[in-house]
Short mmCIF file of C-alpha atoms and ligand atoms in Angstrom, two decimals:
data_model
loop_
_atom_site.label_atom_id
_atom_site.label_comp_id
_atom_site.label_asym_id
_atom_site.label_seq_id
_atom_site.Cartn_x
_atom_site.Cartn_y
_atom_site.Cartn_z
CA MET A 218 14.34 180.47 71.11
CA PRO A 219 15.31 182.49 74.25
CA ASN A 220 12.50 180.88 76.31
CA GLU A 221 13.49 177.30 75.58
CA GLU A 222 14.25 175.44 78.76
CA VAL A 223 17.78 174.10 78.85
CA VAL A 224 18.20 171.12 81.16
CA VAL A 225 21.77 170.51 82.34
CA ARG A 226 22.38 167.33 84.31
CA VAL A 227 24.72 164.44 85.07
CA SER A 228 24.30 161.47 82.72
CA THR A 229 22.52 158.25 83.61
CA PRO A 230 22.90 154.87 81.83
CA GLU A 231 19.76 155.58 79.75
CA ASP A 232 21.59 158.53 78.18
CA VAL A 233 23.93 156.27 76.18
CA ARG A 234 21.55 156.95 73.29
CA TYR A 235 23.16 160.42 73.09
CA ALA A 236 26.69 159.06 72.55
CA GLN A 237 26.48 159.19 68.75
CA VAL A 238 25.19 162.78 68.71
CA ALA A 239 27.81 163.89 71.27
CA SER A 240 30.59 162.30 69.23
CA ALA A 241 29.33 164.03 66.07
CA LEU A 242 29.06 167.39 67.88
CA ILE A 243 32.69 167.09 69.05
CA GLU A 244 33.81 165.96 65.60
CA ARG A 245 32.23 169.03 63.94
CA ALA A 246 33.77 171.35 66.55
CA SER A 247 37.19 169.72 66.04
CA HIS A 248 37.44 171.19 62.52
CA GLN A 249 37.71 174.70 63.96
CA HIS A 250 38.73 174.25 67.57
CA GLU A 251 41.42 172.36 69.49
CA ILE A 252 39.12 169.63 70.77
CA ALA A 253 40.09 165.99 70.28
CA THR A 254 37.60 163.69 68.59
CA ARG A 255 36.08 160.87 70.65
CA SER A 256 34.36 157.74 69.40
CA PRO A 257 30.68 157.08 70.25
CA GLU A 258 31.82 153.93 72.09
CA GLU A 259 34.21 155.86 74.34
CA LEU A 260 31.58 158.47 75.11
CA ALA A 261 28.92 155.79 75.73
CA GLU A 262 31.18 154.31 78.39
CA GLN A 263 31.64 157.66 80.15
CA ILE A 264 27.91 158.35 79.92
CA ARG A 265 27.09 154.93 81.40
CA LEU A 266 29.50 155.54 84.29
CA GLY A 267 27.80 158.86 85.10
CA ASN A 268 30.99 160.72 84.18
CA ALA A 269 29.30 162.90 81.57
CA VAL A 270 27.22 166.06 81.79
CA ILE A 271 24.61 166.81 79.18
CA ALA A 272 22.55 169.82 78.11
CA LEU A 273 19.17 169.12 76.56
CA ILE A 274 16.41 171.12 74.94
CA ASP A 275 13.19 169.16 74.43
CA GLY A 276 15.16 165.94 74.85
CA GLU A 277 17.68 166.89 72.12
CA LEU A 278 21.36 166.99 73.07
CA ILE A 279 22.83 170.48 72.57
CA GLY A 280 25.79 170.35 74.96
CA PHE A 281 28.14 167.79 76.42
CA GLY A 282 31.27 167.23 78.52
CA TYR A 283 32.78 164.44 80.59
CA PHE A 284 35.40 163.74 83.19
CA LYS A 285 37.81 160.87 83.42
CA VAL A 286 40.06 159.82 86.29
CA TRP A 287 43.69 158.94 85.50
CA SER A 288 46.19 156.73 87.34
CA ASP A 289 47.60 159.61 89.45
CA LEU A 290 44.10 160.86 90.42
CA ALA A 291 44.19 163.65 87.88
CA ILE A 292 40.60 164.23 86.74
CA SER A 293 40.42 165.57 83.20
CA HIS A 294 37.47 167.60 81.99
CA SER A 295 37.16 166.83 78.30
CA GLY A 296 34.93 167.03 75.26
CA LEU A 297 33.23 170.21 76.46
CA VAL A 298 31.07 171.36 73.59
CA VAL A 299 27.89 173.33 72.91
CA GLU A 300 25.98 173.23 69.61
CA PRO A 301 27.12 176.42 67.75
CA GLN A 302 23.67 178.04 67.61
CA PHE A 303 23.38 177.84 71.41
CA ARG A 304 26.84 179.19 72.31
CA GLY A 305 27.19 182.37 74.35
CA ARG A 306 24.15 181.57 76.52
CA LYS A 307 26.10 180.28 79.57
CA ILE A 308 25.33 176.66 78.75
CA GLY A 309 29.06 175.85 78.59
CA LYS A 310 29.50 177.45 82.00
CA ARG A 311 26.66 175.40 83.48
CA LEU A 312 28.18 172.21 82.06
CA LYS A 313 31.64 173.11 83.40
CA LEU A 314 30.28 173.93 86.87
CA LEU A 315 28.45 170.63 87.02
CA LEU A 316 31.58 168.79 85.85
CA CYS A 317 33.54 170.41 88.69
CA GLU A 318 30.86 169.60 91.29
CA GLU A 319 30.35 166.02 90.20
CA SER A 320 34.02 165.17 89.72
CA GLU A 321 34.89 166.69 93.10
CA ARG A 322 32.06 164.79 94.79
CA ARG A 323 33.09 161.48 93.23
CA VAL A 324 36.87 161.84 93.56
CA PRO A 325 37.44 164.11 96.55
CA ASP A 326 41.17 163.27 96.69
CA GLY A 327 41.73 164.16 93.04
CA ARG A 328 42.85 167.26 91.24
CA MET A 329 41.05 168.62 88.22
CA ILE A 330 43.00 169.24 85.05
CA SER A 331 42.16 171.00 81.82
CA LEU A 332 44.00 171.26 78.52
CA THR A 333 42.71 174.02 76.29
CA THR A 334 43.23 176.83 73.81
CA SER A 335 39.61 177.99 74.13
CA PRO A 336 39.36 181.57 75.52
CA GLN A 337 35.95 180.68 76.96
CA VAL A 338 37.31 177.62 78.77
CA ARG A 339 40.34 179.53 80.05
CA HIS A 340 38.01 182.22 81.36
CA MET A 341 35.74 179.67 83.07
CA ASN A 342 38.71 177.78 84.52
CA THR A 343 40.23 180.96 85.93
CA SER A 344 36.94 181.99 87.53
CA LEU A 345 36.79 178.51 89.10
CA GLU A 346 40.28 178.90 90.60
CA PHE A 347 42.16 176.73 88.14
CA ARG A 348 45.74 177.94 87.66
CA VAL A 349 48.09 177.53 84.74
CA VAL A 350 50.69 174.77 85.20
CA PRO A 351 53.40 173.32 82.93
CA LEU A 352 52.03 170.41 80.87
CA VAL A 353 54.50 168.04 82.57
CA GLU A 354 52.66 168.71 85.86
CA LEU A 355 49.18 167.86 84.58
CA THR A 356 49.34 164.07 84.67
CA ILE A 357 51.98 161.47 83.92
CA ASP A 358 49.42 158.96 82.65
CA PRO A 359 50.36 158.19 79.02
CA LYS A 360 46.76 157.16 78.25
CA PHE A 361 45.63 160.74 78.86
CA TRP A 362 48.25 162.10 76.46
CA ALA A 363 47.38 159.47 73.84
CA GLY A 364 44.00 161.24 73.59
CA CYS A 365 45.75 164.26 72.03
CA ARG A 366 46.22 162.26 68.85
CA GLY A 367 42.59 163.09 68.01
CA CYS A 368 43.36 166.83 67.91
CA HIS A 369 43.68 168.40 64.45
CA ASN A 370 46.92 170.11 65.52
CA PHE A 371 48.71 166.98 66.65
CA ALA A 372 50.45 166.14 63.37
CA SER A 373 51.73 169.66 62.63
CA VAL A 374 52.85 170.40 66.21
CA ASN A 375 54.70 167.07 66.24
CA ALA A 376 56.20 167.30 62.75
CA PRO A 377 59.98 166.67 62.66
CA GLY A 378 61.86 169.77 63.80
CA SER A 379 58.77 171.48 65.24
CA THR A 380 59.35 173.72 68.24
CA GLU A 381 55.68 174.73 68.55
CA GLY A 382 53.84 174.37 71.83
CA GLU A 383 55.19 172.67 74.92
CA LEU A 384 56.58 169.23 75.68
CA THR A 385 54.29 166.74 77.41
CA PRO A 386 55.49 164.01 79.81
CA THR A 387 55.34 161.52 76.93
CA GLY A 388 57.72 163.66 74.82
CA ASP A 389 55.09 164.82 72.33
CA ARG A 390 54.35 168.49 71.75
CA CYS A 391 51.04 170.20 72.49
CA CYS A 392 49.85 173.74 71.81
CA CYS A 393 47.24 173.82 74.59
CA GLU A 394 47.61 175.46 77.96
CA GLY A 395 47.48 173.21 81.02
CA MET A 396 45.38 174.25 84.00
CA CYS A 397 44.84 172.53 87.32
CA ARG A 398 42.72 172.83 90.47
CA ARG A 399 43.17 170.83 93.63
CA ASN A 400 40.03 169.40 95.17
CA LYS A 401 39.28 170.72 98.65
CA ALA A 402 39.91 167.38 100.38
CA ARG A 403 43.40 167.14 98.91
C1 COA B 733 33.79 176.32 74.86
C2 COA B 733 32.27 176.25 74.73
C3 COA B 733 31.79 174.89 75.23
C4 COA B 733 31.68 177.36 75.62
O1 COA B 733 30.27 177.22 75.62
P1 COA B 733 29.29 178.48 75.69
O2 COA B 733 27.95 178.01 76.09
O3 COA B 733 29.38 179.26 74.43
O4 COA B 733 29.99 179.32 76.87
P2 COA B 733 29.30 180.33 77.89
O5 COA B 733 28.24 181.11 77.20
O6 COA B 733 28.91 179.56 79.11
O7 COA B 733 30.52 181.28 78.23
C5 COA B 733 31.52 180.85 79.09
C6 COA B 733 32.31 182.03 79.62
O8 COA B 733 33.22 182.46 78.62
C7 COA B 733 33.15 183.88 78.52
N1 COA B 733 33.58 184.23 77.16
C8 COA B 733 32.85 184.25 76.03
N2 COA B 733 33.64 184.60 74.98
C9 COA B 733 34.88 184.79 75.47
C10 COA B 733 36.13 185.13 74.90
N3 COA B 733 36.27 185.35 73.59
N4 COA B 733 37.20 185.23 75.73
C11 COA B 733 37.11 185.00 77.05
N5 COA B 733 35.94 184.66 77.65
C12 COA B 733 34.85 184.56 76.88
C13 COA B 733 31.71 184.18 78.82
O9 COA B 733 31.53 185.56 79.18
C14 COA B 733 31.44 183.23 79.99
O10 COA B 733 31.96 183.72 81.21
P3 COA B 733 31.04 184.46 82.32
O11 COA B 733 29.98 183.45 82.70
O12 COA B 733 31.99 184.77 83.41
O13 COA B 733 30.48 185.69 81.64
C15 COA B 733 31.81 176.51 73.27
O14 COA B 733 32.35 177.73 72.84
C16 COA B 733 32.23 175.41 72.30
O15 COA B 733 31.50 174.43 72.09
N6 COA B 733 33.40 175.58 71.64
C17 COA B 733 33.90 174.60 70.67
C18 COA B 733 34.49 173.37 71.34
C19 COA B 733 35.66 173.73 72.25
O16 COA B 733 36.57 174.45 71.88
N7 COA B 733 35.63 173.15 73.47
C20 COA B 733 36.66 173.35 74.46
C21 COA B 733 37.66 172.28 74.36
S1 COA B 733 38.88 172.44 75.64
#
């Protein structure tokens, strides 16, 4: 296992065949982690656009992530996931670095945003100069916040009378931490 070559690269349109596996990987992770589920169709679109990063071993998908640009040029990094048996081998870090590079190259005027409870992601974000910001400063685009409905915490955090988490610009509650990094051209 340790000698297996892990290829990490930006997606091309031919990679849409991985959309189903990526969606299933995220779905399995969502049972234990605060990661919102994403349909194969949505991921296929991001893969086709070259907005995804993938990690492969022998042509099998073992890691995934994608970025998406919102109306106010916030660039979210989402769906970051590594197959459990391959975690802790810096594959997540390689995916995150490539997401930063590619999203900065493609949207130089943007600012990268991240919404997470994952200690690993917080650690990576901090080492990449992301800083913690209030959720209301992440993005005002309601379509971004609609994505939180696929998180397993959404219903309980938004139950009547709940004071858990923090308010988002759309008035929902969220228990993730918001982090942001301005691109250099900004
Ligand atoms: C988050 C995830 C993608 C990380 O992938 P990974 O390949 O295991 O991560 P890496 O091995 O690259 O480790 C990333 C960094 O986190 C650090 N780290 C590991 N465990 C940590 C912990 N408990 N607390 C803080 N940092 C930690 C590592 O040391 C590494 O930093 P370094 O390169 O400076 O040493 C993976 O854990 C995962 O799939 N989690 C489930 C889905 C999820 O929660 N996704 C995030 C949604 S926002």
